[in-house]
Coordinates of C-alpha atoms in Angstrom, one line a residue:
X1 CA -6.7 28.3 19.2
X2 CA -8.1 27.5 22.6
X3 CA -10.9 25.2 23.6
X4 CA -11.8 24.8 27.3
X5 CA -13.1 21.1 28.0
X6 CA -14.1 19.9 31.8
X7 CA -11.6 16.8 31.1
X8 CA -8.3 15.7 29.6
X9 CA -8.3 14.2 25.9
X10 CA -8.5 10.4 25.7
X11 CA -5.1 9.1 26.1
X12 CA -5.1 7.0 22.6
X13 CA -6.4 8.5 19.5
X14 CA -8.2 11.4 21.6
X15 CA -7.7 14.1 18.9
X16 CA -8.4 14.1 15.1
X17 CA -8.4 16.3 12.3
X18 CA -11.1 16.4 9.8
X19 CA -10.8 16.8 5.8
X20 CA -13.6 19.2 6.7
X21 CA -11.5 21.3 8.9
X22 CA -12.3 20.6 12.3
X23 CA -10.9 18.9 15.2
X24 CA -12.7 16.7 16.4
X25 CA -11.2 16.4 20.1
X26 CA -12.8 13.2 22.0
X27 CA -12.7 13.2 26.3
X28 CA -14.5 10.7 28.6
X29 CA -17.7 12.7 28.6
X30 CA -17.9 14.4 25.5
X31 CA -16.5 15.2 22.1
X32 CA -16.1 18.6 21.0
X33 CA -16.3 19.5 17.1
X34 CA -14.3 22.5 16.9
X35 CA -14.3 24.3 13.5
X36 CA -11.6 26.7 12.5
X37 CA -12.8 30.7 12.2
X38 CA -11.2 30.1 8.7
X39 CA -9.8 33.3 7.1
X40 CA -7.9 34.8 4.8
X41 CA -6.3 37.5 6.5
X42 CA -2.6 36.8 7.1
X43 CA -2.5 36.1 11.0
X44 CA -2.6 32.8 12.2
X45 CA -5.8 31.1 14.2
X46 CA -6.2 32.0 17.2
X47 CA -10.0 32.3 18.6
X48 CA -11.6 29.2 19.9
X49 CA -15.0 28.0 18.0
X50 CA -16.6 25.3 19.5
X51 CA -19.0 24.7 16.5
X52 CA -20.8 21.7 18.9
X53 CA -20.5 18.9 21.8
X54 CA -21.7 15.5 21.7
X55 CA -22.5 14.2 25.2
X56 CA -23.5 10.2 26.0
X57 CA -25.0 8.7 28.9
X58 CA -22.3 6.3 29.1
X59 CA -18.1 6.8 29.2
X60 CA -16.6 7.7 25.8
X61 CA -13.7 5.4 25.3
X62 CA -12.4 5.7 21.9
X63 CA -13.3 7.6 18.9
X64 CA -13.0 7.6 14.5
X65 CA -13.7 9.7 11.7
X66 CA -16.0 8.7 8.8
X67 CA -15.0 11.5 6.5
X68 CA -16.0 11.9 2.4
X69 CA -19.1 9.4 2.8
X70 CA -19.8 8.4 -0.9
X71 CA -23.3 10.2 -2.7
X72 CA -25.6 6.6 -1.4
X73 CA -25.0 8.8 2.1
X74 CA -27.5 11.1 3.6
X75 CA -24.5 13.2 5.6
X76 CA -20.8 13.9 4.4
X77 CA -19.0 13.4 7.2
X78 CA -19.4 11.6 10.3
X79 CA -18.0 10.7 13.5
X80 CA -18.1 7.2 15.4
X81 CA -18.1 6.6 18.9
X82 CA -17.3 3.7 21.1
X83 CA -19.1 3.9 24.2
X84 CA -18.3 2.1 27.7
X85 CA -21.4 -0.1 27.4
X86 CA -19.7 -1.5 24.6
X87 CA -22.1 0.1 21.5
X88 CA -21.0 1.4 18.7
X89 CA -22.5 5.0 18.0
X90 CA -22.3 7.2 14.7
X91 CA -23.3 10.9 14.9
X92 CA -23.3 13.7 11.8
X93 CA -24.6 17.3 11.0
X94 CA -28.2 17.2 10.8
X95 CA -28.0 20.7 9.7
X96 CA -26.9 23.3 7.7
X97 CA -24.0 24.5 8.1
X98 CA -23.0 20.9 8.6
X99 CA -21.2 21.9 12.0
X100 CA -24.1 21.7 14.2
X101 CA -26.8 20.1 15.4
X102 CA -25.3 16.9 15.3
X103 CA -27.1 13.8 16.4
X104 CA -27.1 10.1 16.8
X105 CA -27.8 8.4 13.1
X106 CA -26.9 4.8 13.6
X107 CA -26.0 2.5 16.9
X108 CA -24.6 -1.1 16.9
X109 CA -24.5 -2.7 20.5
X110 CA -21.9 -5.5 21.6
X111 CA -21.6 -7.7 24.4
X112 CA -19.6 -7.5 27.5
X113 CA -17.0 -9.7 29.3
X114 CA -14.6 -10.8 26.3
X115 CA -17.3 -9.5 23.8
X116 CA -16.5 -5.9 25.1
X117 CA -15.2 -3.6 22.4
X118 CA -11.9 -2.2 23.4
X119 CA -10.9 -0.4 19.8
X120 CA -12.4 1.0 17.0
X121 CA -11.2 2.2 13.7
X122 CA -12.5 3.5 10.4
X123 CA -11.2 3.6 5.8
X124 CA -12.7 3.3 2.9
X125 CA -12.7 0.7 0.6
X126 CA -13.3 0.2 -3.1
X127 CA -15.7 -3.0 -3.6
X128 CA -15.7 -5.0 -6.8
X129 CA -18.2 -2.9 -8.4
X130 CA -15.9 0.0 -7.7
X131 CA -18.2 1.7 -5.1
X132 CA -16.9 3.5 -2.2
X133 CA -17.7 1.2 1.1
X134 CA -17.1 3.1 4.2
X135 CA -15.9 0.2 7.2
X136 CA -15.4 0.3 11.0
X137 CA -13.4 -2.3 12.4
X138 CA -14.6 -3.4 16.0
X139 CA -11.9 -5.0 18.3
X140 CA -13.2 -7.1 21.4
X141 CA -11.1 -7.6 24.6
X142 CA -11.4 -11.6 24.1
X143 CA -9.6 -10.9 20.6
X144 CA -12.5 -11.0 18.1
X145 CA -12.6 -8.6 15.2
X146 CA -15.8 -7.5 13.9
X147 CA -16.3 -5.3 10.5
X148 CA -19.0 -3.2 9.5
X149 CA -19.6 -2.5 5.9
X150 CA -22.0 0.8 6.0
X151 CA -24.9 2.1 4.3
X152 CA -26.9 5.1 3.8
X153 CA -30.3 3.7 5.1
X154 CA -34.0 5.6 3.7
X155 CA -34.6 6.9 7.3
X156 CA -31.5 9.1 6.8
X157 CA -29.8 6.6 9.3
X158 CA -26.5 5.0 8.7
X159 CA -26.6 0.8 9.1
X160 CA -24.5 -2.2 8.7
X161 CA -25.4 -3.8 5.6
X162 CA -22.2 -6.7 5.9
X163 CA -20.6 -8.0 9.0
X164 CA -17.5 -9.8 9.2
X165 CA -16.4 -11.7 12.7
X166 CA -12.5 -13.5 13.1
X167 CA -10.3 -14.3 15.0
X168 CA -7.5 -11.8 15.6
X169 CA -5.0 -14.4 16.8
X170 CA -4.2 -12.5 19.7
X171 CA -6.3 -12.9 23.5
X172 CA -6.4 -9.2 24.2
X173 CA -6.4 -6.6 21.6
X174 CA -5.9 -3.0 22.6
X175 CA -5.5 -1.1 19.0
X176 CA -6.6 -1.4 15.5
X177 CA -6.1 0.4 12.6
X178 CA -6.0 0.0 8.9
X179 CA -4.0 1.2 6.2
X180 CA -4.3 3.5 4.2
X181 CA -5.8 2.7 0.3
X182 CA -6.2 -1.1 0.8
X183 CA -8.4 -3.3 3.2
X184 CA -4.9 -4.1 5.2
X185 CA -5.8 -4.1 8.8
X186 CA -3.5 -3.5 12.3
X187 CA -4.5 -5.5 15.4
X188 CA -2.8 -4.9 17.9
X189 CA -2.4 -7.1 21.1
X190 CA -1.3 -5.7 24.6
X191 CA 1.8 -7.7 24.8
X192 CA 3.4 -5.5 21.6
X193 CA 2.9 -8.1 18.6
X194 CA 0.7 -7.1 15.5
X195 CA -1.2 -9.0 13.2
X196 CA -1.7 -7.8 9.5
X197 CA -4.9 -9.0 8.2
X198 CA -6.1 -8.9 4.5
X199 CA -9.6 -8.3 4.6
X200 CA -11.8 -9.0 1.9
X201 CA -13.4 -5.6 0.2
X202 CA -16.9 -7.1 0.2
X203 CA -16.2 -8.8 3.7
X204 CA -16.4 -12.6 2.3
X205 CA -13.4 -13.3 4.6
X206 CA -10.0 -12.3 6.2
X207 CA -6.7 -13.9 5.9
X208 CA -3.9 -12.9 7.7
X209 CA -0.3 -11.9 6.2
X210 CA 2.2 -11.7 9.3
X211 CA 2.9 -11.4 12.6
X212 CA 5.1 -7.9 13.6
X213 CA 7.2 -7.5 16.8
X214 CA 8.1 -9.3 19.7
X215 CA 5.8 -9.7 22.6
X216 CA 8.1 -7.1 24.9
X217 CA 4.7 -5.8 26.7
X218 CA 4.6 -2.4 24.9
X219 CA 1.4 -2.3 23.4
X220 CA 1.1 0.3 19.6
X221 CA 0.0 3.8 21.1
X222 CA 0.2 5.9 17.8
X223 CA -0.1 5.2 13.8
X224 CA -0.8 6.8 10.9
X225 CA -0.8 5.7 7.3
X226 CA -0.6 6.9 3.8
X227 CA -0.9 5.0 0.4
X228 CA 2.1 2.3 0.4
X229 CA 3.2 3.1 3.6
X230 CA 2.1 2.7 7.9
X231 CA 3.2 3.2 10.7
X232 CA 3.2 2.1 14.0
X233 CA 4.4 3.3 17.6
X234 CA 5.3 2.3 21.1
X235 CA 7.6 2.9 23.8
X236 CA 10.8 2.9 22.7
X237 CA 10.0 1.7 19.4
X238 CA 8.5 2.9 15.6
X239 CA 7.7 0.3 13.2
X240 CA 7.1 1.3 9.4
X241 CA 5.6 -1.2 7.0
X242 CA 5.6 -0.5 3.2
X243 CA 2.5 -1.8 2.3
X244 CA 3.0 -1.9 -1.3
X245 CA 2.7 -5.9 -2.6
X246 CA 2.7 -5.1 -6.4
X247 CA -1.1 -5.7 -5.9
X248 CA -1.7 -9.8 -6.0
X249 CA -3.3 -10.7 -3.1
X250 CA -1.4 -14.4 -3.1
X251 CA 2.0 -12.5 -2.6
X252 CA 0.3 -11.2 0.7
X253 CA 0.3 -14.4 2.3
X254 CA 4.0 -14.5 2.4
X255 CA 5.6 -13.0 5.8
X256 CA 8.2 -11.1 3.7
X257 CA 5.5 -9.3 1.5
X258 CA 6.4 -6.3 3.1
X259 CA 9.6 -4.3 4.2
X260 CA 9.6 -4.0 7.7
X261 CA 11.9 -1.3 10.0
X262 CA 11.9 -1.3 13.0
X263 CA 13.5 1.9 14.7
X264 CA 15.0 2.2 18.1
X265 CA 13.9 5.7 19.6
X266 CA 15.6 4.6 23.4
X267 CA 14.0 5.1 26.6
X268 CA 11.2 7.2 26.0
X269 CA 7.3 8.6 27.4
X270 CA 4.4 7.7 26.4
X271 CA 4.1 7.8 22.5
X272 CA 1.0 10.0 21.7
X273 CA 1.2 10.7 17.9
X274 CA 3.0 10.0 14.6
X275 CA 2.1 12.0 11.0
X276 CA 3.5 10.8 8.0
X277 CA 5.1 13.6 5.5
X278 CA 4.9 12.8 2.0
X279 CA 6.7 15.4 0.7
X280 CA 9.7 15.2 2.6
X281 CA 9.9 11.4 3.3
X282 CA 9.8 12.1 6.8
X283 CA 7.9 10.3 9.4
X284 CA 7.7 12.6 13.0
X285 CA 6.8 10.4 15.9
X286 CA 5.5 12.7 19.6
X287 CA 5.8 12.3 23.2
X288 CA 3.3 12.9 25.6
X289 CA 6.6 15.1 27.2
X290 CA 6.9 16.7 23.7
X291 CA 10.0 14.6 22.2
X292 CA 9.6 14.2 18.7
X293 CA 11.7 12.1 16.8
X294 CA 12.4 12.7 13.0
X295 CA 12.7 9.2 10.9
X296 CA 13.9 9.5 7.2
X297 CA 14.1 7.4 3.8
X298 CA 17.8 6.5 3.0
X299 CA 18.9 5.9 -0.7
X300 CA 18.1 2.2 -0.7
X301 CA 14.3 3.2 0.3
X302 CA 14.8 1.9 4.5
X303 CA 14.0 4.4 7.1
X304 CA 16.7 5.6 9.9
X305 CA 16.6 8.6 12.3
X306 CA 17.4 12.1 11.6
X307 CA 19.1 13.0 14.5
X308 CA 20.5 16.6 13.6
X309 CA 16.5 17.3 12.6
X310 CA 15.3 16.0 16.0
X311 CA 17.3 18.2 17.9
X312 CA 17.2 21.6 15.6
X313 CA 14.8 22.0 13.1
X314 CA 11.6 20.2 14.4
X315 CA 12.1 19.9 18.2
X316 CA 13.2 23.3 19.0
X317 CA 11.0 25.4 16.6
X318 CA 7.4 23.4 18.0
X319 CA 8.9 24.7 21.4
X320 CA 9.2 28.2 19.9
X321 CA 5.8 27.6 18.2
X322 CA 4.4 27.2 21.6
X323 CA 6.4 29.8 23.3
X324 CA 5.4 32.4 21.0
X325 CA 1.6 31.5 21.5
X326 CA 1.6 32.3 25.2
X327 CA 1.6 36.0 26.4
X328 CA 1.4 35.3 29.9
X329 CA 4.3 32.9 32.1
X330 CA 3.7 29.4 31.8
X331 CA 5.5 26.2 32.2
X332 CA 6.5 24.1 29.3
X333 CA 6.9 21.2 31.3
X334 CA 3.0 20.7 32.0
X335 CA 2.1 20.8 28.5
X336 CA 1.0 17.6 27.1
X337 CA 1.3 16.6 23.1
X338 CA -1.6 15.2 22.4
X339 CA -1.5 14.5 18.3
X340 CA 0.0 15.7 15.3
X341 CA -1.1 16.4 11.7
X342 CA 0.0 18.0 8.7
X343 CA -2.1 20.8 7.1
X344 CA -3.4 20.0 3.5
X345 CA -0.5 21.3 1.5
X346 CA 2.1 20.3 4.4
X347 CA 2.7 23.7 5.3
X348 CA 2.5 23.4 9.1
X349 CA 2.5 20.7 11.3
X350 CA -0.3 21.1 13.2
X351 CA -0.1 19.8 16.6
X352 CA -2.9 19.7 19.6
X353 CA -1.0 20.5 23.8
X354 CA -3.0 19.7 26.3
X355 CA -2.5 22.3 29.3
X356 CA -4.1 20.9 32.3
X357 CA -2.1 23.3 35.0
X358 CA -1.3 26.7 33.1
X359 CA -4.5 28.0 33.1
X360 CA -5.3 27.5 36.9
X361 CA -7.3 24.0 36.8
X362 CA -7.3 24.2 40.7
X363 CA -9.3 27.6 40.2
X364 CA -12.1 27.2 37.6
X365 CA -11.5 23.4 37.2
X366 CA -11.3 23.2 33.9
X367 CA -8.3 22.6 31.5
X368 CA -7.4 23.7 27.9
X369 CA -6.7 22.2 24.7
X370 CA -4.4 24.9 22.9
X371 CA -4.5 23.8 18.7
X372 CA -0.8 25.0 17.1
X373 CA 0.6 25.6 13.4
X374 CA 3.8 25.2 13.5
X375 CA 5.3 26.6 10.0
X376 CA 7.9 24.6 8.0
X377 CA 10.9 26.6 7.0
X378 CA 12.0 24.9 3.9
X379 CA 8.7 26.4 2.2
X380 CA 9.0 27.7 -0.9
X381 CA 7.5 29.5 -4.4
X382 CA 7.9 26.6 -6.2
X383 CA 5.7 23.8 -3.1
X384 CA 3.1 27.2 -3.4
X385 CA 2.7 26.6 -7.3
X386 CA 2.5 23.0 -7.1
X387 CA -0.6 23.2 -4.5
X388 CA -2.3 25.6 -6.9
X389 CA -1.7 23.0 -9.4
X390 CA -3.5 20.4 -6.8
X391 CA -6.4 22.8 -5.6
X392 CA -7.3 24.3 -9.2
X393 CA -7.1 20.3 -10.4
X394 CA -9.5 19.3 -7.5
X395 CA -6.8 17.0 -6.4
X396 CA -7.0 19.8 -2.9
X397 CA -7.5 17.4 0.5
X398 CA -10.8 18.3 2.2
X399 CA -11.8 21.8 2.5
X400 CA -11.2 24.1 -0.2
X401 CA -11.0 27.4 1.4
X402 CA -8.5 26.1 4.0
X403 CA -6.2 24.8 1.6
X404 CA -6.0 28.4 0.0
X405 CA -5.8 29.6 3.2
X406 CA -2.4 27.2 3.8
X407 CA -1.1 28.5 0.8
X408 CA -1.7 31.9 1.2
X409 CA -1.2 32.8 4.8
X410 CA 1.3 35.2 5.7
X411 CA 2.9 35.5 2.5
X412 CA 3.6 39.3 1.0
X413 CA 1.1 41.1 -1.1
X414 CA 4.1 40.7 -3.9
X415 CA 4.8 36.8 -3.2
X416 CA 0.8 36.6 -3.5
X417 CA 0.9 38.6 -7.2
X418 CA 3.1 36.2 -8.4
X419 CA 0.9 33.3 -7.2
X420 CA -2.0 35.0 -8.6
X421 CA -0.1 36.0 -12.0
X422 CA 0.7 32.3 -12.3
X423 CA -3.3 31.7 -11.4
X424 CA -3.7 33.9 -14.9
X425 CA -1.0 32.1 -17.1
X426 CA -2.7 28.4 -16.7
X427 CA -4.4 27.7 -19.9
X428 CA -7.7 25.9 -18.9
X429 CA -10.9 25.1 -20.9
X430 CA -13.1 28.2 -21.0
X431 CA -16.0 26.7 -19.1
X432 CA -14.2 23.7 -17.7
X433 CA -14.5 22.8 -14.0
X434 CA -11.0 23.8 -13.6
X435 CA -11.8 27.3 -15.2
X436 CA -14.4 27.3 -12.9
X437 CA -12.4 26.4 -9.8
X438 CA -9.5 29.1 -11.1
X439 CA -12.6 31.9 -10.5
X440 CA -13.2 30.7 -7.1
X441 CA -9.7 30.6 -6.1
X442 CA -8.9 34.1 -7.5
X443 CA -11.9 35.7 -5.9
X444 CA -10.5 34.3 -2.5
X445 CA -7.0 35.6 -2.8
X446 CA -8.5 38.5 -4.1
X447 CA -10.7 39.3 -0.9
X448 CA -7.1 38.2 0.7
X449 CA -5.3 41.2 -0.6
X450 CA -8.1 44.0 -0.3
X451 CA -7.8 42.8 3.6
X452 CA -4.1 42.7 3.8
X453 CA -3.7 46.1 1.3
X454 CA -6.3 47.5 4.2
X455 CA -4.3 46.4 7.0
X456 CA -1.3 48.3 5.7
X457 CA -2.9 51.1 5.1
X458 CA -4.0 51.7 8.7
X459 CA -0.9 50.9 9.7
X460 CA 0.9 53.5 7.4
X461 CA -2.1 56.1 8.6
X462 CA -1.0 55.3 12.3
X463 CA 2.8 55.4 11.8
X464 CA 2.4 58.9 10.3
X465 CA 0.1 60.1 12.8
X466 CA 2.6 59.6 15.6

């Protein structure tokens, strides 16, 4: 999939992916909300679809989701904005379909000097009534923290409802994020060294746990996080925190609350992504130059490198990935990884190249953004079941039709009857929501098969013609 954009991606945290499938794909002038054409029928993506663009009058320097916003929300899904005049600005769908028309629904404006806003980053956490609070942590170059606890306001505007300002501890901050199912949040300071802070869920206060890394001037590039575990990345080096404390908030204060590794990748480029796989306890960490390095859980539950995977199964086959996309010459050396994710049922690691000379910038001035799907080999009947399992439970991640669509792509028309015959032999409720859901899924695969039983056909038809 190709989208064209009149600049390169932001360096840091430039590209996302959406539980709504899209990419959201943030540059200096505008960010693009590009929406998959998402069928069913067996080849992989590969026409651009630019759903919309959100322009500012100001630089765009860094960019978050706000995906699943609870029910108290007039939109679903939104997207946050930190602009070079140091505001804060949240856009969403005013329309339906919920890929276009999307407009400004809440602002917040900062100061400048050591007030400036420098980082941005967005979770969700569970208060102590138990409602869902969406938060956007604000970092400022002078090393404050502000929080923003939304709200759905009645003008169908978003709003802060709490703020919370500290200290981070560190003079210059350059990255923040949080991780993932607890109010635990990364800030990062320029010289390398990261601060954990435990945040209070209804923002009474912030206290912070430990201090990670030495100041070596390599400032965290790349992170991602999952329950119990996050991850962070610079030059040369990953850190990967289990975040699990057995839940008491005193333990937290402790600076061995958490296993730490720390994970020597050697001279390296510019870190530009990490994804975390859950379902083979691996953690990939990108180059800008397209090195990816493969870290894995030992026996005693620490993380190491996988070197034999580095050089074989991952490294090589997202350069055939690539390879295979283009028909035309092209030079693998001026493509640029931008970020990495995992598709919902970790079928594919899905990675974003940036290709700024390939496609003749010096002609038409303009660059593209080529999206990938890079399949995993080690897929096989029994992962397929256990996704069905997930998707007819409601337990899918984001949208439903693309997680059939990761399940069912380019599998036979006989491995897809024996998904669908297992589909048949679940015994659900008659009525049930997961009844219910089974109908849905089965009239998807089933417009899956007419097309592919189709495709063959003409195929057939034109072999025997000849």
């Amino acid at each position: 999939m190709d989208v064209r954009a009149n600049k390169k991606p932001l360096l840091i945290n430039g590209v996302h992916w959406s539980v709504a499938n899209r990419w959201i794909i943030g540059t200096p002038s505008q960010v693009s909300i590009v929406t998959s054409p998402c069928t069913l029928r067996g080849e992989l993506l590969s026409t651009n679809s630019v759903a919309a663009r959100i322009e500012t009058s100001q630089d765009i320097e860094a960019v978050c989701l706000l995906d699943s916003l609870p029910g108290g929300f007039p939109y679903k899904h939104a997207i946050v904005i930190l602009a070079s005049d140091s505001s804060i600005r949240i856009f969403a769908p005013r329309g339906l379909p919920d890929t276009t028309d999307w407009g400004e629904v809440g602002r917040g404006a900062f100061g400048a000097g050591a007030d400036h806003i420098c980082a941005i980053a967005s979770t969700h956490v569970l208060d102590s009534n138990g409602d869902v609070v969406p938060m956007v942590s604000c970092a400022s170059i002078g090393g404050e923290v502000t929080i923003l606890g939304l709200a759905g306001a009645d003008d169908d505007r978003i709003e802060a409802k709490r703020v919370l300002k500290f200290r981070s501890g560190h003079e210059l901050i350059s990255y923040v994020v949080w991780a993932s199912g607890r109010p635990l949040l990364a800030a990062c300071a320029v010289d390398g060294t990261v601060n954990l802070w435990d945040v209070a869920s209804d923002l009474s206060g912030a206290s912070m746990v430990c201090t990670l890394g030495d100041s070596d001037w390599r400032p965290i590039t790349a992170s991602d996080s999952r329950v119990g575990l996050l991850v962070l990345a610079k030059l040369g080096t990953a850190i990967v925190v289990d975040t699990n404390d057995g839940g008491s908030t005193e333990s937290m204060m402790a600076t061995d609350s958490f296993e730490v590794d720390y994970i020597d990748l050697g001279i390296t480029q510019n870190i530009t992504s990490c994804v975390i796989d859950e379902q083979r306890e691996r953690i990939y960490v990108g180059t800008m130059d397209f090195v990816i390095f493969v870290l894995k859980r030992t026996h005693g539950g620490r993380w190491e490198r996988a070197r034999k995977e580095e050089e074989t199964a991952l490294r090589d086959g997202m350069r055939k990935t690539v390879v295979r996309s283009f028909t035309t010459k092209f030079n693998m050396s001026q493509l640029l990884l931008r970020s990495m994710h995992m598709s919902p049922n970790k079928r594919y690691l899905m990675f974003v190249a940036d290709d700024q000379v390939n496609w003749g910038l010096l002609k038409d001035g303009i660059g593209i953004t080529r999206i990938h799907f890079h399949p995993f080999e080690d897929w096989t009947t029994e992962m397929a079941r256990a996704s069905l399992d997930n998707v007819i439970d409601g337990k899918c991640q984001g949208d439903l039709q693309y997680s059939v669509w990761d399940i069912f792509h380019d599998t036979t028309v006989s491995e897809a009857m024996d998904l669908v015959k297992y589909l048949n032999q679940m015994q659900l409720p008659r009525g049930s929501d997961e009844y219910q859901q089974r109908l849905f899924v089965l009239n998807l695969i089933n417009s899956t098969l007419k097309v592919r039983l189709a495709m063959i056909a003409v195929h057939a038809n034109t072999a025997f013609t000849m």
